[in-house]
PDB file of C-alpha atoms in Angstrom:
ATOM      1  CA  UNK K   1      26.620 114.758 -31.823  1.00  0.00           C
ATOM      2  CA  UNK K   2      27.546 118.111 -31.096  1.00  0.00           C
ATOM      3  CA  UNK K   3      28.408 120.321 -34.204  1.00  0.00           C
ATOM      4  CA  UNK K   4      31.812 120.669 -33.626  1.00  0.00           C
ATOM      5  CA  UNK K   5      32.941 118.848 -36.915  1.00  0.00           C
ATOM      6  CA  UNK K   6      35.159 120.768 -39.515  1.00  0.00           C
ATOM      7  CA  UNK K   7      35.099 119.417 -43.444  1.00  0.00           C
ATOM      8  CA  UNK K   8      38.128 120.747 -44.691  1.00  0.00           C
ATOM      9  CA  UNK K   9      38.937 118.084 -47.780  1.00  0.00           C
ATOM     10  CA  UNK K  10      37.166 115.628 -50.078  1.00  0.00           C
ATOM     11  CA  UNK K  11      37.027 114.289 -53.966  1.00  0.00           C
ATOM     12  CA  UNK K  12      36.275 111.633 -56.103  1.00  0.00           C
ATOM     13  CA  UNK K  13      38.636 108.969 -56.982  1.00  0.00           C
ATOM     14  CA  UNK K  14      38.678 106.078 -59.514  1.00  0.00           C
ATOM     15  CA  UNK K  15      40.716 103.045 -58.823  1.00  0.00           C
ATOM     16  CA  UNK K  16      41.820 101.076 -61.656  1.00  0.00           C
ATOM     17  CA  UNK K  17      42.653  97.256 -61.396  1.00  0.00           C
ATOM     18  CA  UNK K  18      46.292  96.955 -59.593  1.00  0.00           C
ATOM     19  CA  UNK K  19      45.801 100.343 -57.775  1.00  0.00           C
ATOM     20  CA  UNK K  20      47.320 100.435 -54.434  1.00  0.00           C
ATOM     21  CA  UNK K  21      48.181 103.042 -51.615  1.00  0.00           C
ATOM     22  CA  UNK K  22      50.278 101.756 -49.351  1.00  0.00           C
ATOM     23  CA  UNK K  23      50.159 101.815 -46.144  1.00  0.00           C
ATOM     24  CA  UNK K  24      49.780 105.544 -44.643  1.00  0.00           C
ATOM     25  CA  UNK K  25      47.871 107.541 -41.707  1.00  0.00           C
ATOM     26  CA  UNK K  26      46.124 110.840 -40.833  1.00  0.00           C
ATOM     27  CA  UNK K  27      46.255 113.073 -38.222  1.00  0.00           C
ATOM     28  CA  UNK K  28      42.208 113.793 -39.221  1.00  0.00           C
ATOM     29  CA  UNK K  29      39.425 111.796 -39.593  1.00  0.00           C
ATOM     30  CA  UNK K  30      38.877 110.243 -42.787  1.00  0.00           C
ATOM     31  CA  UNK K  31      35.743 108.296 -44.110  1.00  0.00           C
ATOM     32  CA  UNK K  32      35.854 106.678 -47.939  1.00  0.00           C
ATOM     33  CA  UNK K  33      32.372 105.682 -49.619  1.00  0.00           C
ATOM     34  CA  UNK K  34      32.741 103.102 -52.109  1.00  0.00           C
ATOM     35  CA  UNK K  35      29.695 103.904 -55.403  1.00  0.00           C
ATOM     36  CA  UNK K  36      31.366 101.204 -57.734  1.00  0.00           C
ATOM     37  CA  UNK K  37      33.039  97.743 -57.396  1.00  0.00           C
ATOM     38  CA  UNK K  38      35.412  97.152 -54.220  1.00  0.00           C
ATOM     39  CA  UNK K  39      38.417  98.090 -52.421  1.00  0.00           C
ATOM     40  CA  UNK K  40      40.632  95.943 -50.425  1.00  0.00           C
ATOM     41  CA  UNK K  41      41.809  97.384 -46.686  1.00  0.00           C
ATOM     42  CA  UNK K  42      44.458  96.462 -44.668  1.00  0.00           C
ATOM     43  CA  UNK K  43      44.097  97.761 -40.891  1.00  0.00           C
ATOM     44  CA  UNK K  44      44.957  96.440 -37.449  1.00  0.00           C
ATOM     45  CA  UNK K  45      41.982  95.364 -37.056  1.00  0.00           C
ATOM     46  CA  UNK K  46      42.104  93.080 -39.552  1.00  0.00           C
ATOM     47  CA  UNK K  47      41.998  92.771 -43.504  1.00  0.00           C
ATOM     48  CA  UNK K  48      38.531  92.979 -44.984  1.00  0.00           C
ATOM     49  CA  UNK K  49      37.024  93.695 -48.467  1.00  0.00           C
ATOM     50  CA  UNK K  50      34.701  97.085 -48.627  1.00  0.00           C
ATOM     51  CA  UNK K  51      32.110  96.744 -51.692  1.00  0.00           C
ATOM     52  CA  UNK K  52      29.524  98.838 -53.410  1.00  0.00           C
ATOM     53  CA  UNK K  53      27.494 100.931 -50.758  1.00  0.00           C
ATOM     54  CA  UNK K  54      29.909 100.481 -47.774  1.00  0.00           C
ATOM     55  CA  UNK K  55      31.569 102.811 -45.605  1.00  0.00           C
ATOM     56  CA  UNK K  56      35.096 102.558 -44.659  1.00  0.00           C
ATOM     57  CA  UNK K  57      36.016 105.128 -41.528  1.00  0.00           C
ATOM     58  CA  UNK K  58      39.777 105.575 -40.444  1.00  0.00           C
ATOM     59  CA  UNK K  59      40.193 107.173 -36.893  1.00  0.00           C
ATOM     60  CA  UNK K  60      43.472 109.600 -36.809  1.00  0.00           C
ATOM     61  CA  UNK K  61      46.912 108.210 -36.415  1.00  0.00           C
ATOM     62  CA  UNK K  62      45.090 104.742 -37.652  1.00  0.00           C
ATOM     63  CA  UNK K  63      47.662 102.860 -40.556  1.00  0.00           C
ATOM     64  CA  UNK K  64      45.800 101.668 -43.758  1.00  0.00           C
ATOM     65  CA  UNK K  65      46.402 100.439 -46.917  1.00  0.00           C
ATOM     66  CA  UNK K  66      44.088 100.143 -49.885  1.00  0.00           C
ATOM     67  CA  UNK K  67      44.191  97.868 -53.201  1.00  0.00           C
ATOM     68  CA  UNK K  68      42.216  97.598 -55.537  1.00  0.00           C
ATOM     69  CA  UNK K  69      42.572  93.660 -56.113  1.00  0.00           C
ATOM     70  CA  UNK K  70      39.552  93.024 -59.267  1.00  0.00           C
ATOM     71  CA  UNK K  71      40.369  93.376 -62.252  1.00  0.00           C
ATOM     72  CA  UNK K  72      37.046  96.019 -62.533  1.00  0.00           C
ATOM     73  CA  UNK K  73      37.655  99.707 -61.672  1.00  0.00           C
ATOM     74  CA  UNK K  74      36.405 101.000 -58.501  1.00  0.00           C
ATOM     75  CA  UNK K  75      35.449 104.233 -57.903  1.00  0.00           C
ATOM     76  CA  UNK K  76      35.000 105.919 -54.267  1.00  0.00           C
ATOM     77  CA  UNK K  77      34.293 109.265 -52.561  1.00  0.00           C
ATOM     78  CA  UNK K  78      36.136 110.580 -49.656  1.00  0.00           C
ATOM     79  CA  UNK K  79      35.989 113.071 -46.786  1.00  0.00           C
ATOM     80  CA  UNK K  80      38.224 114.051 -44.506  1.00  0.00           C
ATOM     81  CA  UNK K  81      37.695 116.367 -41.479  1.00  0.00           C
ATOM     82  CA  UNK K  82      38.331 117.345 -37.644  1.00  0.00           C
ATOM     83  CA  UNK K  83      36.289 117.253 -34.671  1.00  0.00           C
ATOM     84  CA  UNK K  84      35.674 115.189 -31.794  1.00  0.00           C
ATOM     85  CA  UNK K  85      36.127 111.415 -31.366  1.00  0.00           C
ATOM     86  CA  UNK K  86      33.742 109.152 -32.613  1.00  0.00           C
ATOM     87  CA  UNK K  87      33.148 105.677 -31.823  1.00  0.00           C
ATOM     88  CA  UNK K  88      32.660 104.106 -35.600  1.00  0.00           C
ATOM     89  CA  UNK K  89      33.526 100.748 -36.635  1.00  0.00           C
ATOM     90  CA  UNK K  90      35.862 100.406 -39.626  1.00  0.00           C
ATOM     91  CA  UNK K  91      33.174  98.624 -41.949  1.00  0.00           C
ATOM     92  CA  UNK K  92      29.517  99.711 -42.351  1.00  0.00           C
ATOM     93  CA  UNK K  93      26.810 100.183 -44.967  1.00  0.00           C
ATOM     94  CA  UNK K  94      25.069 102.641 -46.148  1.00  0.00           C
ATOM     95  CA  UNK K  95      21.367 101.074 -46.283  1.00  0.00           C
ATOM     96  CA  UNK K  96      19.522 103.666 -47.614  1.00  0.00           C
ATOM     97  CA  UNK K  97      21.643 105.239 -50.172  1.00  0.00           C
ATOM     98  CA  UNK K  98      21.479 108.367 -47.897  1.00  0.00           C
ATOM     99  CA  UNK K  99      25.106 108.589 -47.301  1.00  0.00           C
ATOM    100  CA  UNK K 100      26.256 108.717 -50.499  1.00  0.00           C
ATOM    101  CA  UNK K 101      23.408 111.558 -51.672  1.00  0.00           C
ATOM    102  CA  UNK K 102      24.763 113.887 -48.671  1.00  0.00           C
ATOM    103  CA  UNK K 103      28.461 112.862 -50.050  1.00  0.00           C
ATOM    104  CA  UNK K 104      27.757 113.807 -53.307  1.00  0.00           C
ATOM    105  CA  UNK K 105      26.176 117.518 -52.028  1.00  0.00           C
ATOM    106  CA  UNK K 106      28.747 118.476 -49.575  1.00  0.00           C
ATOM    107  CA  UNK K 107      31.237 117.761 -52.372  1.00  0.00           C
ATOM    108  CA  UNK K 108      29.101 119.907 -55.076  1.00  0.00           C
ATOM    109  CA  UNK K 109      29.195 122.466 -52.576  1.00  0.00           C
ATOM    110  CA  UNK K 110      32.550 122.739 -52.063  1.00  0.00           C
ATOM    111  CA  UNK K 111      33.389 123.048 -55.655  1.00  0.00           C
ATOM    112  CA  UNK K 112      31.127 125.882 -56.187  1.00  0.00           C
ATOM    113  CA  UNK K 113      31.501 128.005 -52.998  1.00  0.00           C
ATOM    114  CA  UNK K 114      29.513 130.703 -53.724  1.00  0.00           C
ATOM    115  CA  UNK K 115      27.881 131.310 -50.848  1.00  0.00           C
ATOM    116  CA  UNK K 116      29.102 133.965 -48.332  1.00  0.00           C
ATOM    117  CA  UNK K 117      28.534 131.252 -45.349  1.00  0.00           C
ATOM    118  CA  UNK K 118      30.381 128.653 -47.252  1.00  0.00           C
ATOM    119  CA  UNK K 119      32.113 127.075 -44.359  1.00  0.00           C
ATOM    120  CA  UNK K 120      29.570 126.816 -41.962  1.00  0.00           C
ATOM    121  CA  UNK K 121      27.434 125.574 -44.908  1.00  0.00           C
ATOM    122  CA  UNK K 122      29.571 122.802 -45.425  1.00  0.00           C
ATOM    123  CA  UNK K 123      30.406 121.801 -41.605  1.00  0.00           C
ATOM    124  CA  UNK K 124      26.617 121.289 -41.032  1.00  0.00           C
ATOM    125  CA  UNK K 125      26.184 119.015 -44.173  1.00  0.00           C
ATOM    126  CA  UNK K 126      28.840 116.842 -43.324  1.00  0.00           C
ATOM    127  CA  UNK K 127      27.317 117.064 -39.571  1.00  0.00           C
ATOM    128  CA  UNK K 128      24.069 115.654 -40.765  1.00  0.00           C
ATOM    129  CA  UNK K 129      25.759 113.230 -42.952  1.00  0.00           C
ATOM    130  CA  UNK K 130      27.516 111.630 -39.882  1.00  0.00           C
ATOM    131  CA  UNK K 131      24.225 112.022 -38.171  1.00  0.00           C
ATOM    132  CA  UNK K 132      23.024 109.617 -40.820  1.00  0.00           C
ATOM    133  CA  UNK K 133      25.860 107.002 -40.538  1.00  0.00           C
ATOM    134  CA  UNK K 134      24.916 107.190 -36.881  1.00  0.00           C
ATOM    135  CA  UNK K 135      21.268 106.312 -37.563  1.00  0.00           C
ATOM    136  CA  UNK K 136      22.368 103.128 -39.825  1.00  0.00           C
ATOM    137  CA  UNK K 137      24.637 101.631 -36.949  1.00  0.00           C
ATOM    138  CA  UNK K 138      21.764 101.855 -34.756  1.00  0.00           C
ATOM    139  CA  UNK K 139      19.070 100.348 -37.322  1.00  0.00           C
ATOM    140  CA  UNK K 140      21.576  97.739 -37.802  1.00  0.00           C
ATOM    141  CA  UNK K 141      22.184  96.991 -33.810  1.00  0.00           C
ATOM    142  CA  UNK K 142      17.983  97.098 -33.441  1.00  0.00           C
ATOM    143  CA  UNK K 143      18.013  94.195 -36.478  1.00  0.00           C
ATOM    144  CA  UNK K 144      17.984  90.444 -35.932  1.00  0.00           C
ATOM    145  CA  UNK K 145      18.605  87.768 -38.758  1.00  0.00           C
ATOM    146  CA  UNK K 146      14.864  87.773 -39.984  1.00  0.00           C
ATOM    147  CA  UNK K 147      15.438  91.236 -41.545  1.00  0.00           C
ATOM    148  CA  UNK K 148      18.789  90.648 -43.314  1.00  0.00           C
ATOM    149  CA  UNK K 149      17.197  87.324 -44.479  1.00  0.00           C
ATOM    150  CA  UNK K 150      13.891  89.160 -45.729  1.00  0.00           C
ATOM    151  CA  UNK K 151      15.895  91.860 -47.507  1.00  0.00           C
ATOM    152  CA  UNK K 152      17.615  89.673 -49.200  1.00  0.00           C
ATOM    153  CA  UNK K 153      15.056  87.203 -50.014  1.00  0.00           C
ATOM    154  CA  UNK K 154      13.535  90.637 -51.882  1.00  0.00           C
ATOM    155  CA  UNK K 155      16.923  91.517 -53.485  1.00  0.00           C
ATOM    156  CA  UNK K 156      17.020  88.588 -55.204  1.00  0.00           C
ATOM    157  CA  UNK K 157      13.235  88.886 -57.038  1.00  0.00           C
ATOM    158  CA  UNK K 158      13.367  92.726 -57.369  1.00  0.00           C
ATOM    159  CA  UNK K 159      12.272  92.094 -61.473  1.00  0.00           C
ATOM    160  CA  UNK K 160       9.046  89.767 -60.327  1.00  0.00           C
ATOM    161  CA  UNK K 161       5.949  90.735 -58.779  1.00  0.00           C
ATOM    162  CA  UNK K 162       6.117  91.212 -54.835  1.00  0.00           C
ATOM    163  CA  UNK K 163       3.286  91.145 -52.546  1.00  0.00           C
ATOM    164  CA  UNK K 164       2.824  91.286 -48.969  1.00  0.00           C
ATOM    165  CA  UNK K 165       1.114  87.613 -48.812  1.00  0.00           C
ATOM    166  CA  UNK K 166       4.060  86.534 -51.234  1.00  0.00           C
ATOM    167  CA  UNK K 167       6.846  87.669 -48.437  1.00  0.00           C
ATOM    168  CA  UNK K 168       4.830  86.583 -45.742  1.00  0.00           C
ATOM    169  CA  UNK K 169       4.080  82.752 -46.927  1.00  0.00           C
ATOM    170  CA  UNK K 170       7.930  82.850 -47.611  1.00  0.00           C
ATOM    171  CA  UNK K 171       8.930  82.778 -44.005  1.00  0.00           C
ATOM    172  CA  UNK K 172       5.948  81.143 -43.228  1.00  0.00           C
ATOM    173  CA  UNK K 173       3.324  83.580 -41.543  1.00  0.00           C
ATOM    174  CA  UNK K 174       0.217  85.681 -41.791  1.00  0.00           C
ATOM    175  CA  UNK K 175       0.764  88.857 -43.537  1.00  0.00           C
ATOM    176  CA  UNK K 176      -0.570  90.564 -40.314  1.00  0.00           C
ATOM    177  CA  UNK K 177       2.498  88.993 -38.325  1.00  0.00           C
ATOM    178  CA  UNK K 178       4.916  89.252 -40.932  1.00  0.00           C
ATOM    179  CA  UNK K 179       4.137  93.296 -41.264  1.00  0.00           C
ATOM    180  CA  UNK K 180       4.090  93.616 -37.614  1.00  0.00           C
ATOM    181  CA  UNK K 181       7.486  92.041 -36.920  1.00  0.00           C
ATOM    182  CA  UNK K 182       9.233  93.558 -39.824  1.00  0.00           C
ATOM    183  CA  UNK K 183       7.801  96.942 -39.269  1.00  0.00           C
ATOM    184  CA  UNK K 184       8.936  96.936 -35.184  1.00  0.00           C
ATOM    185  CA  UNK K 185      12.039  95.838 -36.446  1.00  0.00           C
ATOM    186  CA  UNK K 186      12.881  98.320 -39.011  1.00  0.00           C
ATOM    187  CA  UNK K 187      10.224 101.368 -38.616  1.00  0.00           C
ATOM    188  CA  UNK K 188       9.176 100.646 -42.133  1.00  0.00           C
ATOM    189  CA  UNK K 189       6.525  98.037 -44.048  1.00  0.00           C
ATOM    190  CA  UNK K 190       8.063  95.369 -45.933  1.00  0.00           C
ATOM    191  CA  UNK K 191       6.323  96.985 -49.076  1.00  0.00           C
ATOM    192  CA  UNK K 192       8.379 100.021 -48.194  1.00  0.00           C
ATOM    193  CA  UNK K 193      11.490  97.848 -47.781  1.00  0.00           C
ATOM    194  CA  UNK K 194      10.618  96.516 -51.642  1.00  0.00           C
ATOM    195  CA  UNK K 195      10.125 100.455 -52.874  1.00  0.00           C
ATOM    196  CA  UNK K 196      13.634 101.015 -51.069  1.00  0.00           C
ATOM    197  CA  UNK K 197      15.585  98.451 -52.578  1.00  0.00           C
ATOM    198  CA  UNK K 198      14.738  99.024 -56.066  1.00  0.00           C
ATOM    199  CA  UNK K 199      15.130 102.219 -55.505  1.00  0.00           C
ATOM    200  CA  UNK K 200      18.799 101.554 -54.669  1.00  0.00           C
ATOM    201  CA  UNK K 201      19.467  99.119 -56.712  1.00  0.00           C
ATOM    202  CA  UNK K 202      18.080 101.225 -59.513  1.00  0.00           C
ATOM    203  CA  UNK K 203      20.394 104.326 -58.187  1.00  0.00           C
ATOM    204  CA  UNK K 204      23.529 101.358 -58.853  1.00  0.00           C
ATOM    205  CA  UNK K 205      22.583 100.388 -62.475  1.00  0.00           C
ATOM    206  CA  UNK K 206      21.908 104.207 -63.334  1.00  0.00           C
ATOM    207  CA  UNK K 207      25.728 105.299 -61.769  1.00  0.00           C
ATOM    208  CA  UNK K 208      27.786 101.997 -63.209  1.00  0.00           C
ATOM    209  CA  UNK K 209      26.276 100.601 -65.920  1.00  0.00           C
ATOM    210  CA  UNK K 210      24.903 102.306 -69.779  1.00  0.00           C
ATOM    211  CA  UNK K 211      22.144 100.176 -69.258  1.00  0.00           C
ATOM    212  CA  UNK K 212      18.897 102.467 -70.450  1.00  0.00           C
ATOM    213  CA  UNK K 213      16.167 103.473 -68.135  1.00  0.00           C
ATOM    214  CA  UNK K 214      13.885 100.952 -69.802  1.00  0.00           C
ATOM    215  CA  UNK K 215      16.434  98.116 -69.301  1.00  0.00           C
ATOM    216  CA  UNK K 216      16.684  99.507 -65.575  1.00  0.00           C
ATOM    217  CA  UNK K 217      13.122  99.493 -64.436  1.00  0.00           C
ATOM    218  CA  UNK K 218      12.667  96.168 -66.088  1.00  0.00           C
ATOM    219  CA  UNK K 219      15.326  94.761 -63.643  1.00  0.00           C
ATOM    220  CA  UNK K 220      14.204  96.355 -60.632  1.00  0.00           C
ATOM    221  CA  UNK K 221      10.107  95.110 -61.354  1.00  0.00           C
ATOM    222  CA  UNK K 222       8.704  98.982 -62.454  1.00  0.00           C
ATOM    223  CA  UNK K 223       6.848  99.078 -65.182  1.00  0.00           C
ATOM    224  CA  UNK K 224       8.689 101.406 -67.546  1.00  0.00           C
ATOM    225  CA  UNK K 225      10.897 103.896 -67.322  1.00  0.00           C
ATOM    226  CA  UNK K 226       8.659 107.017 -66.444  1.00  0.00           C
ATOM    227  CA  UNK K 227       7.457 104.971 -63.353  1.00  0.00           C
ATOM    228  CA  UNK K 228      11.297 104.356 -62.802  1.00  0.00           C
ATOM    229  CA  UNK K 229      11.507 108.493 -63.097  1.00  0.00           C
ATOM    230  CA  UNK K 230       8.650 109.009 -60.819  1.00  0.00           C
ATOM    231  CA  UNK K 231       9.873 106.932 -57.936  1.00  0.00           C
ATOM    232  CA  UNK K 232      13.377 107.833 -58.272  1.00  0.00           C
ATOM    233  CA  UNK K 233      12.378 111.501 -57.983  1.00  0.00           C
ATOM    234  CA  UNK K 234       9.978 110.921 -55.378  1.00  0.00           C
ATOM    235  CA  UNK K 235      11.918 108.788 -53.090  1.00  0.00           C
ATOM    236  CA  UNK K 236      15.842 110.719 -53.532  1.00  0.00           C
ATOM    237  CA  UNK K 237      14.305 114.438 -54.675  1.00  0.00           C
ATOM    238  CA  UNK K 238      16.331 113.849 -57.572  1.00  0.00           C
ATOM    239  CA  UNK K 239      15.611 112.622 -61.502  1.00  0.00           C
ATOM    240  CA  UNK K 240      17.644 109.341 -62.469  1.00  0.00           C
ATOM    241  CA  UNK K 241      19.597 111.640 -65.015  1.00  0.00           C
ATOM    242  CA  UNK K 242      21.671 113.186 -62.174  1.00  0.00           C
ATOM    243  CA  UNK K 243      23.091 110.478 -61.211  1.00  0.00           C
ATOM    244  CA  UNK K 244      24.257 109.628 -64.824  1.00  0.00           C
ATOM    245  CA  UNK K 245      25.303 113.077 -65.320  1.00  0.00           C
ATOM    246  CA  UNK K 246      27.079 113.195 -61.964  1.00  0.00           C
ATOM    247  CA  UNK K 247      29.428 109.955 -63.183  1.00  0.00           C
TER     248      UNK K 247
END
């Protein structure tokens, strides 16, 4: 992409149960990242339902509508800026959690513009940041159904013990296959993939729940909640308390 993208707008929003903005348009790009529960969208593509850790992108001059149809609050982030077309689909997902970290600084960084180069500053985060959506369409398009079906074979035991023979002997091979497959299909070991996903999942307790750290790293199968620190910090460059402290 070339770096011809201008930020100009963003926030934080919360979305009680029964919110609803009708049906509008921009004449600038928009792009909404949903952190907690869901939001219901109305486009001409179609209706569809948008939940924790997707991406919802609206080209200009595109009519929307968005409800909040639980009876849970949701709470997204939005951006809004200029710059050439891009060729997004309405509905993605943001796999790694990366998304929503660059979300989070661009918007820190336009609250406290203290920085002589503020604007550029800002343009080039929210150039990497659609750098990064970029980079999970084309993971996704390089995926067939054995990695969906492995992740979420692994999302559903993150509190037991995982091991490489364990995953493999799921889906019925040699761990030596089984790494060899998952890792051409997704640049990563599937004991990466397991570090990844309780990382994230993790990240989600810490932002919508008051569940403690201990609670926490029980659920996601670390040991205690200074492992739960360490990993956190090591894998995001952040403690767990910022994203507490940040919602």
């Amino acid at each position: 992409m070339m770096n011809e993208f201008m930020f100009f707008n963003g926030g934080e929003v919360a979305c009680p149960p029964g919110w609803l903005r009708k049906l509008h348009s921009h004449s600038f790009y928009q792009m909404i990242i949903v952190y907690k529960g869901s939001l219901s969208v109305t486009m001409p593509e179609g209706d569809f339902i948008a939940g924790t850790g997707d991406i919802v992108y609206y080209d200009c001059d595109i009519p929307h509508q968005e409800e909040n149809l639980t009876d849970q609050q949701t709470q997204i982030i939005y951006l809004d800026w200029t710059g050439p077309e891009l060729e997004f689909p309405p509905l993605m997902h943001d796999r790694r959690g990366r998304v929503r970290i660059m979300a989070d600084w661009l918007l820190s960084d336009n609250k406290n513009s203290l920085y002589r180069n503020q604007e550029n500053t800002e343009d080039n985060l929210m150039q990497t940041l659609l750098d990064e959506v970029e980079r999970n369409l084309y993971e996704h398009e390089q995926q067939d159904a054995f990695v969906p079906k492995v992740k979420g074979y692994i999302a559903e035991r993150l509190a037991q013990k995982i091991t490489l023979e364990s995953l493999a002997g799921a889906f019925g091979m040699n761990k030596y296959t089984f790494l060899r497959k998952y890792k051409k299909h997704t640049g990563i070991t599937p004991m990466e993939e397991v570090r990844v996903l309780r990382v994230e999942r993790a990240r989600d307790l810490i932002i919508s729940t008051d569940l403690s750290l201990k609670e926490i790293a029980q659920s996601c199968g670390m040991s205690n909640e200074y492992n739960l620190s360490r990993v956190i910090h090591k894998a995001l460059n952040v403690p767990p308390g910022y994203f507490r402290k940040s919602h």
